[in-house]
């Protein structure tokens, strides 16, 4: 269904809901909300607000349901959604491929150890009674064996998930964003994402302003506007302190997987 909307100029523009041409598929706690909110600043991008969770929770409702979740777009605008669980959920690469093998995929990655602690901080905020991080991360305290069945750690083995996507999509169709750099230099990461999406690089340093109280970048909705928006307080939580020996154990655990990710993507994300 195509609708007409009247712009202030009086021009009639045809707008319609379209399936997403690009999806931020992961990773949870990588900075996916920040990236989507930044991309939304671009006039050629329209994005969903909430995470649609179509491919993991609502797939049976069909593509028409999915399309109805999308914002109205003009013919020259890209539709983007983000659902970070897609990256790590079995069977989704094939489902996205069936929708369109041309779908552009974006993954925000972040040091898997920090990511795990961030994910844990979110868990604590919802269930204050959870066991300590150290206890959940190790099978037992004596052997210091990492509990690889803990979802919060499994998510961080990025290379393993990537391999599943590469069965259906060529690497050039998957763009990786450094979650660390998205905080340090959002304009640079945005430049790369806009290039990947084939868009004019309109979102540049003029949009961003580091908020030292929040400790994160905040942004303007227009390059020259004076009003600054920050993400909600559930983004940029204080992390619990974790026993350094457990951190070291986890760093050792993830190191070979990280190395394989760097090798496969040709990008060193600098996690040590
Ligand atoms: P922390 O809460 O651990 O700091 P996601 O949106 O994928 O859940 O990612 C949340 C993470 O985004 C936050 O994790 C934070 O580090 C990161 N982030 C990146 N840019 C941010 C911004 N401008 N404001 C707040 N958090 C930001």
Short mmCIF file of C-alpha atoms and ligand atoms in Angstrom, two decimals:
data_model
loop_
_atom_site.label_atom_id
_atom_site.label_comp_id
_atom_site.label_asym_id
_atom_site.label_seq_id
_atom_site.Cartn_x
_atom_site.Cartn_y
_atom_site.Cartn_z
CA UNK A 1 0.00 0.00 0.00
CA UNK A 2 1.33 3.41 -0.95
CA UNK A 3 0.14 6.50 0.87
CA UNK A 4 0.53 10.12 0.02
CA UNK A 5 1.92 12.58 2.50
CA UNK A 6 1.85 16.31 2.00
CA UNK A 7 5.07 18.14 2.69
CA UNK A 8 5.02 21.76 3.81
CA UNK A 9 5.93 22.72 0.26
CA UNK A 10 2.66 21.19 -0.87
CA UNK A 11 4.40 18.46 -2.85
CA UNK A 12 2.86 15.02 -2.70
CA UNK A 13 5.42 12.36 -1.88
CA UNK A 14 4.68 8.71 -2.11
CA UNK A 15 5.61 6.93 1.04
CA UNK A 16 5.35 3.26 1.88
CA UNK A 17 6.58 0.73 4.43
CA UNK A 18 9.46 -1.38 3.12
CA UNK A 19 11.37 -4.37 4.42
CA UNK A 20 14.75 -3.26 5.79
CA UNK A 21 17.61 -3.00 3.31
CA UNK A 22 20.06 -2.89 6.19
CA UNK A 23 19.94 -4.51 9.63
CA UNK A 24 22.08 -3.96 12.70
CA UNK A 25 22.24 -7.64 13.69
CA UNK A 26 24.46 -7.34 16.77
CA UNK A 27 25.96 -7.45 19.19
CA UNK A 28 24.03 -6.95 22.39
CA UNK A 29 25.75 -4.23 24.51
CA UNK A 30 28.03 -3.34 21.62
CA UNK A 31 26.59 0.15 21.17
CA UNK A 32 23.75 -0.83 18.84
CA UNK A 33 21.30 1.76 20.19
CA UNK A 34 23.83 4.55 19.80
CA UNK A 35 24.55 3.49 16.21
CA UNK A 36 20.87 3.34 15.26
CA UNK A 37 20.14 6.72 16.82
CA UNK A 38 23.10 8.24 14.94
CA UNK A 39 22.04 6.68 11.63
CA UNK A 40 18.53 8.03 12.12
CA UNK A 41 19.99 11.55 11.86
CA UNK A 42 20.57 10.93 8.14
CA UNK A 43 17.73 12.21 5.91
CA UNK A 44 18.04 9.11 3.70
CA UNK A 45 17.50 6.73 6.61
CA UNK A 46 14.33 5.77 8.45
CA UNK A 47 14.56 3.36 11.36
CA UNK A 48 12.26 1.48 13.69
CA UNK A 49 12.16 2.58 17.33
CA UNK A 50 11.84 -0.69 19.26
CA UNK A 51 13.68 -3.87 18.26
CA UNK A 52 11.30 -5.82 15.96
CA UNK A 53 12.73 -9.28 16.89
CA UNK A 54 11.16 -10.63 13.71
CA UNK A 55 13.66 -13.34 12.82
CA UNK A 56 13.99 -14.73 16.34
CA UNK A 57 10.55 -14.24 17.92
CA UNK A 58 7.92 -13.32 15.33
CA UNK A 59 9.05 -15.18 12.21
CA UNK A 60 5.80 -17.16 11.99
CA UNK A 61 3.90 -13.89 11.58
CA UNK A 62 5.44 -13.55 8.13
CA UNK A 63 7.18 -10.86 6.12
CA UNK A 64 4.03 -8.76 5.75
CA UNK A 65 3.88 -8.39 9.54
CA UNK A 66 7.56 -7.47 9.54
CA UNK A 67 7.00 -4.85 6.86
CA UNK A 68 4.19 -3.31 8.89
CA UNK A 69 6.66 -2.73 11.76
CA UNK A 70 8.75 -0.51 9.49
CA UNK A 71 8.48 3.28 9.21
CA UNK A 72 7.06 5.02 6.15
CA UNK A 73 9.76 5.78 3.61
CA UNK A 74 10.09 7.66 0.36
CA UNK A 75 11.58 5.72 -2.55
CA UNK A 76 15.08 7.12 -1.96
CA UNK A 77 15.19 6.33 1.77
CA UNK A 78 16.72 3.26 3.37
CA UNK A 79 14.86 1.31 6.03
CA UNK A 80 16.99 0.14 8.93
CA UNK A 81 16.18 -1.87 12.04
CA UNK A 82 18.30 -3.22 14.89
CA UNK A 83 17.81 -6.44 16.83
CA UNK A 84 21.12 -7.49 18.42
CA UNK A 85 20.03 -11.06 19.16
CA UNK A 86 19.99 -11.85 15.43
CA UNK A 87 23.77 -12.17 15.26
CA UNK A 88 23.94 -15.05 17.74
CA UNK A 89 20.68 -16.88 16.97
CA UNK A 90 20.80 -20.13 15.05
CA UNK A 91 18.99 -20.22 11.72
CA UNK A 92 18.69 -16.47 11.25
CA UNK A 93 21.28 -16.06 8.46
CA UNK A 94 19.19 -18.33 6.24
CA UNK A 95 15.98 -16.49 7.12
CA UNK A 96 17.48 -13.11 6.29
CA UNK A 97 18.85 -14.57 3.06
CA UNK A 98 15.39 -15.81 2.13
CA UNK A 99 14.00 -12.29 2.68
CA UNK A 100 16.73 -10.75 0.54
CA UNK A 101 20.22 -11.95 -0.18
CA UNK A 102 21.14 -8.31 -0.75
CA UNK A 103 20.42 -7.26 2.84
CA UNK A 104 23.30 -5.22 4.25
CA UNK A 105 24.38 -6.41 7.67
CA UNK A 106 26.00 -4.31 10.38
CA UNK A 107 27.64 -5.70 13.51
CA UNK A 108 28.89 -3.50 16.32
CA UNK A 109 31.57 -5.46 18.16
CA UNK A 110 33.11 -4.67 21.52
CA UNK A 111 35.79 -6.31 23.66
CA UNK A 112 34.00 -9.54 24.65
CA UNK A 113 35.13 -9.26 28.28
CA UNK A 114 33.77 -5.72 28.71
CA UNK A 115 30.71 -6.73 26.74
CA UNK A 116 30.10 -9.61 29.15
CA UNK A 117 30.40 -7.31 32.18
CA UNK A 118 28.08 -4.80 30.51
CA UNK A 119 25.54 -7.56 29.79
CA UNK A 120 25.90 -8.72 33.40
CA UNK A 121 25.33 -5.15 34.68
CA UNK A 122 22.09 -5.12 32.69
CA UNK A 123 21.12 -8.48 34.17
CA UNK A 124 21.76 -7.21 37.71
CA UNK A 125 19.62 -4.14 37.03
CA UNK A 126 16.70 -6.45 36.20
CA UNK A 127 17.43 -9.27 38.67
CA UNK A 128 19.37 -7.89 41.63
CA UNK A 129 19.56 -11.39 43.19
CA UNK A 130 21.84 -12.96 40.51
CA UNK A 131 25.04 -14.66 41.63
CA UNK A 132 28.30 -12.71 41.35
CA UNK A 133 29.87 -12.42 37.91
CA UNK A 134 32.94 -14.42 38.98
CA UNK A 135 30.78 -17.34 40.05
CA UNK A 136 28.81 -17.39 36.81
CA UNK A 137 31.85 -17.01 34.56
CA UNK A 138 33.86 -19.92 35.95
CA UNK A 139 32.73 -23.53 36.24
CA UNK A 140 34.37 -23.72 39.64
CA UNK A 141 36.75 -21.49 41.48
CA UNK A 142 39.45 -24.15 41.92
CA UNK A 143 40.10 -25.11 38.30
CA UNK A 144 39.27 -21.60 37.00
CA UNK A 145 37.63 -23.26 33.98
CA UNK A 146 35.55 -20.81 31.96
CA UNK A 147 31.85 -21.66 31.80
CA UNK A 148 31.43 -21.61 28.05
CA UNK A 149 27.77 -22.51 28.40
CA UNK A 150 26.98 -19.13 29.98
CA UNK A 151 25.12 -17.14 27.31
CA UNK A 152 26.86 -13.92 28.36
CA UNK A 153 30.19 -15.49 27.41
CA UNK A 154 28.93 -17.38 24.35
CA UNK A 155 27.78 -14.14 22.72
CA UNK A 156 31.40 -12.91 22.81
CA UNK A 157 32.79 -15.69 20.63
CA UNK A 158 32.07 -13.47 17.63
CA UNK A 159 34.01 -15.50 15.10
CA UNK A 160 31.85 -18.54 15.73
CA UNK A 161 28.68 -16.60 15.01
CA UNK A 162 30.24 -14.88 12.02
CA UNK A 163 30.99 -18.22 10.40
CA UNK A 164 27.25 -19.00 10.41
CA UNK A 165 26.52 -15.74 8.58
CA UNK A 166 29.27 -16.38 6.05
CA UNK A 167 27.43 -19.50 4.91
CA UNK A 168 24.85 -17.16 3.40
CA UNK A 169 26.45 -13.73 2.98
CA UNK A 170 29.78 -12.60 1.53
CA UNK A 171 32.04 -10.75 3.94
CA UNK A 172 31.73 -7.53 1.91
CA UNK A 173 28.03 -7.42 2.80
CA UNK A 174 28.82 -7.38 6.53
CA UNK A 175 30.15 -4.17 8.04
CA UNK A 176 31.86 -4.23 11.42
CA UNK A 177 31.76 -1.23 13.70
CA UNK A 178 34.24 -0.96 16.56
CA UNK A 179 32.11 -0.36 19.64
CA UNK A 180 35.09 1.25 21.38
CA UNK A 181 35.70 3.63 18.50
CA UNK A 182 32.00 4.43 18.24
CA UNK A 183 32.45 6.09 21.66
CA UNK A 184 35.88 7.62 21.00
CA UNK A 185 35.27 8.86 17.47
CA UNK A 186 31.62 8.46 16.47
CA UNK A 187 32.02 10.69 13.39
CA UNK A 188 34.69 8.41 11.95
CA UNK A 189 32.70 5.21 12.52
CA UNK A 190 29.63 6.92 11.05
CA UNK A 191 31.61 7.92 7.97
CA UNK A 192 32.47 4.26 7.37
CA UNK A 193 28.88 3.09 7.93
CA UNK A 194 27.47 5.73 5.57
CA UNK A 195 29.99 4.65 2.94
CA UNK A 196 28.99 1.01 3.43
CA UNK A 197 25.33 1.97 2.99
CA UNK A 198 26.12 3.98 -0.14
CA UNK A 199 24.98 7.25 1.42
CA UNK A 200 26.42 10.72 1.28
CA UNK A 201 28.48 11.14 4.48
CA UNK A 202 26.25 13.85 5.97
CA UNK A 203 26.54 12.75 9.60
CA UNK A 204 29.91 14.20 10.55
CA UNK A 205 31.63 15.72 13.58
CA UNK A 206 29.19 18.65 13.63
CA UNK A 207 26.53 16.33 15.03
CA UNK A 208 28.48 15.05 18.01
CA UNK A 209 29.45 16.58 21.30
CA UNK A 210 31.17 14.63 24.05
CA UNK A 211 29.28 14.95 27.34
CA UNK A 212 31.86 14.57 30.11
CA UNK A 213 29.17 14.15 32.79
CA UNK A 214 27.69 11.19 30.97
CA UNK A 215 31.10 10.08 29.73
CA UNK A 216 29.69 9.43 26.26
CA UNK A 217 29.04 11.28 23.04
CA UNK A 218 25.71 13.04 22.75
CA UNK A 219 24.31 14.41 19.52
CA UNK A 220 22.35 17.11 17.71
CA UNK A 221 19.39 16.22 15.51
CA UNK A 222 20.58 18.81 12.97
CA UNK A 223 24.14 19.85 12.26
CA UNK A 224 23.59 23.41 13.47
CA UNK A 225 21.03 22.94 16.23
CA UNK A 226 22.00 23.90 19.77
CA UNK A 227 19.92 21.24 21.53
CA UNK A 228 21.97 18.16 22.50
CA UNK A 229 20.42 14.72 22.98
CA UNK A 230 21.97 11.92 25.00
CA UNK A 231 20.93 8.26 25.19
CA UNK A 232 18.90 7.17 28.23
CA UNK A 233 20.58 6.30 31.50
CA UNK A 234 20.35 2.58 30.79
CA UNK A 235 23.06 3.17 28.18
CA UNK A 236 26.39 3.76 29.84
CA UNK A 237 25.77 1.97 33.13
CA UNK A 238 28.37 1.73 35.87
CA UNK A 239 29.96 -1.70 35.65
CA UNK A 240 30.45 -3.84 38.76
CA UNK A 241 34.08 -4.44 39.71
CA UNK A 242 35.23 -7.93 38.80
CA UNK A 243 38.10 -9.93 40.31
CA UNK A 244 41.15 -9.12 38.11
CA UNK A 245 42.24 -12.77 38.04
CA UNK A 246 38.85 -13.69 36.52
CA UNK A 247 39.20 -10.89 33.98
CA UNK A 248 42.62 -12.24 33.04
CA UNK A 249 41.21 -15.75 32.74
CA UNK A 250 38.50 -14.46 30.39
CA UNK A 251 40.95 -12.40 28.35
CA UNK A 252 43.07 -15.55 27.84
CA UNK A 253 39.93 -17.46 26.89
CA UNK A 254 38.75 -14.97 24.26
CA UNK A 255 42.20 -14.11 22.81
CA UNK A 256 42.38 -16.90 20.19
CA UNK A 257 38.80 -16.30 19.08
CA UNK A 258 39.49 -12.57 18.78
CA UNK A 259 42.61 -13.31 16.74
CA UNK A 260 40.55 -15.43 14.35
CA UNK A 261 38.00 -12.65 14.06
CA UNK A 262 40.74 -10.13 13.20
CA UNK A 263 42.14 -12.52 10.64
CA UNK A 264 38.76 -13.25 9.06
CA UNK A 265 37.59 -9.62 8.89
CA UNK A 266 41.01 -8.10 8.20
CA UNK A 267 40.37 -5.68 11.05
CA UNK A 268 42.23 -5.61 14.36
CA UNK A 269 39.83 -4.30 16.99
CA UNK A 270 42.63 -3.91 19.51
CA UNK A 271 41.29 -5.98 22.38
CA UNK A 272 44.16 -7.29 24.47
P1 LIG B 1 27.48 0.21 28.87
O1 LIG B 1 26.11 0.48 29.42
O2 LIG B 1 28.07 -1.05 29.34
O3 LIG B 1 28.41 1.37 29.02
P2 LIG B 1 23.61 -1.50 23.31
O4 LIG B 1 22.85 -0.28 22.85
O5 LIG B 1 24.01 -2.36 22.16
O6 LIG B 1 22.90 -2.20 24.41
O7 LIG B 1 25.00 -1.00 23.88
C1 LIG B 1 25.09 -0.29 25.08
C2 LIG B 1 26.47 0.33 25.13
O8 LIG B 1 26.57 1.37 24.18
C3 LIG B 1 26.80 0.99 26.43
O9 LIG B 1 27.31 -0.01 27.29
C4 LIG B 1 27.85 2.03 26.03
O10 LIG B 1 29.17 1.64 26.35
C5 LIG B 1 27.73 2.09 24.52
N1 LIG B 1 27.58 3.44 23.96
C6 LIG B 1 28.10 3.84 22.79
N2 LIG B 1 27.81 5.09 22.54
C7 LIG B 1 27.06 5.54 23.56
C8 LIG B 1 26.43 6.79 23.84
N3 LIG B 1 26.53 7.81 23.00
N4 LIG B 1 25.74 6.89 25.00
C9 LIG B 1 25.65 5.84 25.84
N5 LIG B 1 26.20 4.63 25.61
C10 LIG B 1 26.90 4.47 24.48
#
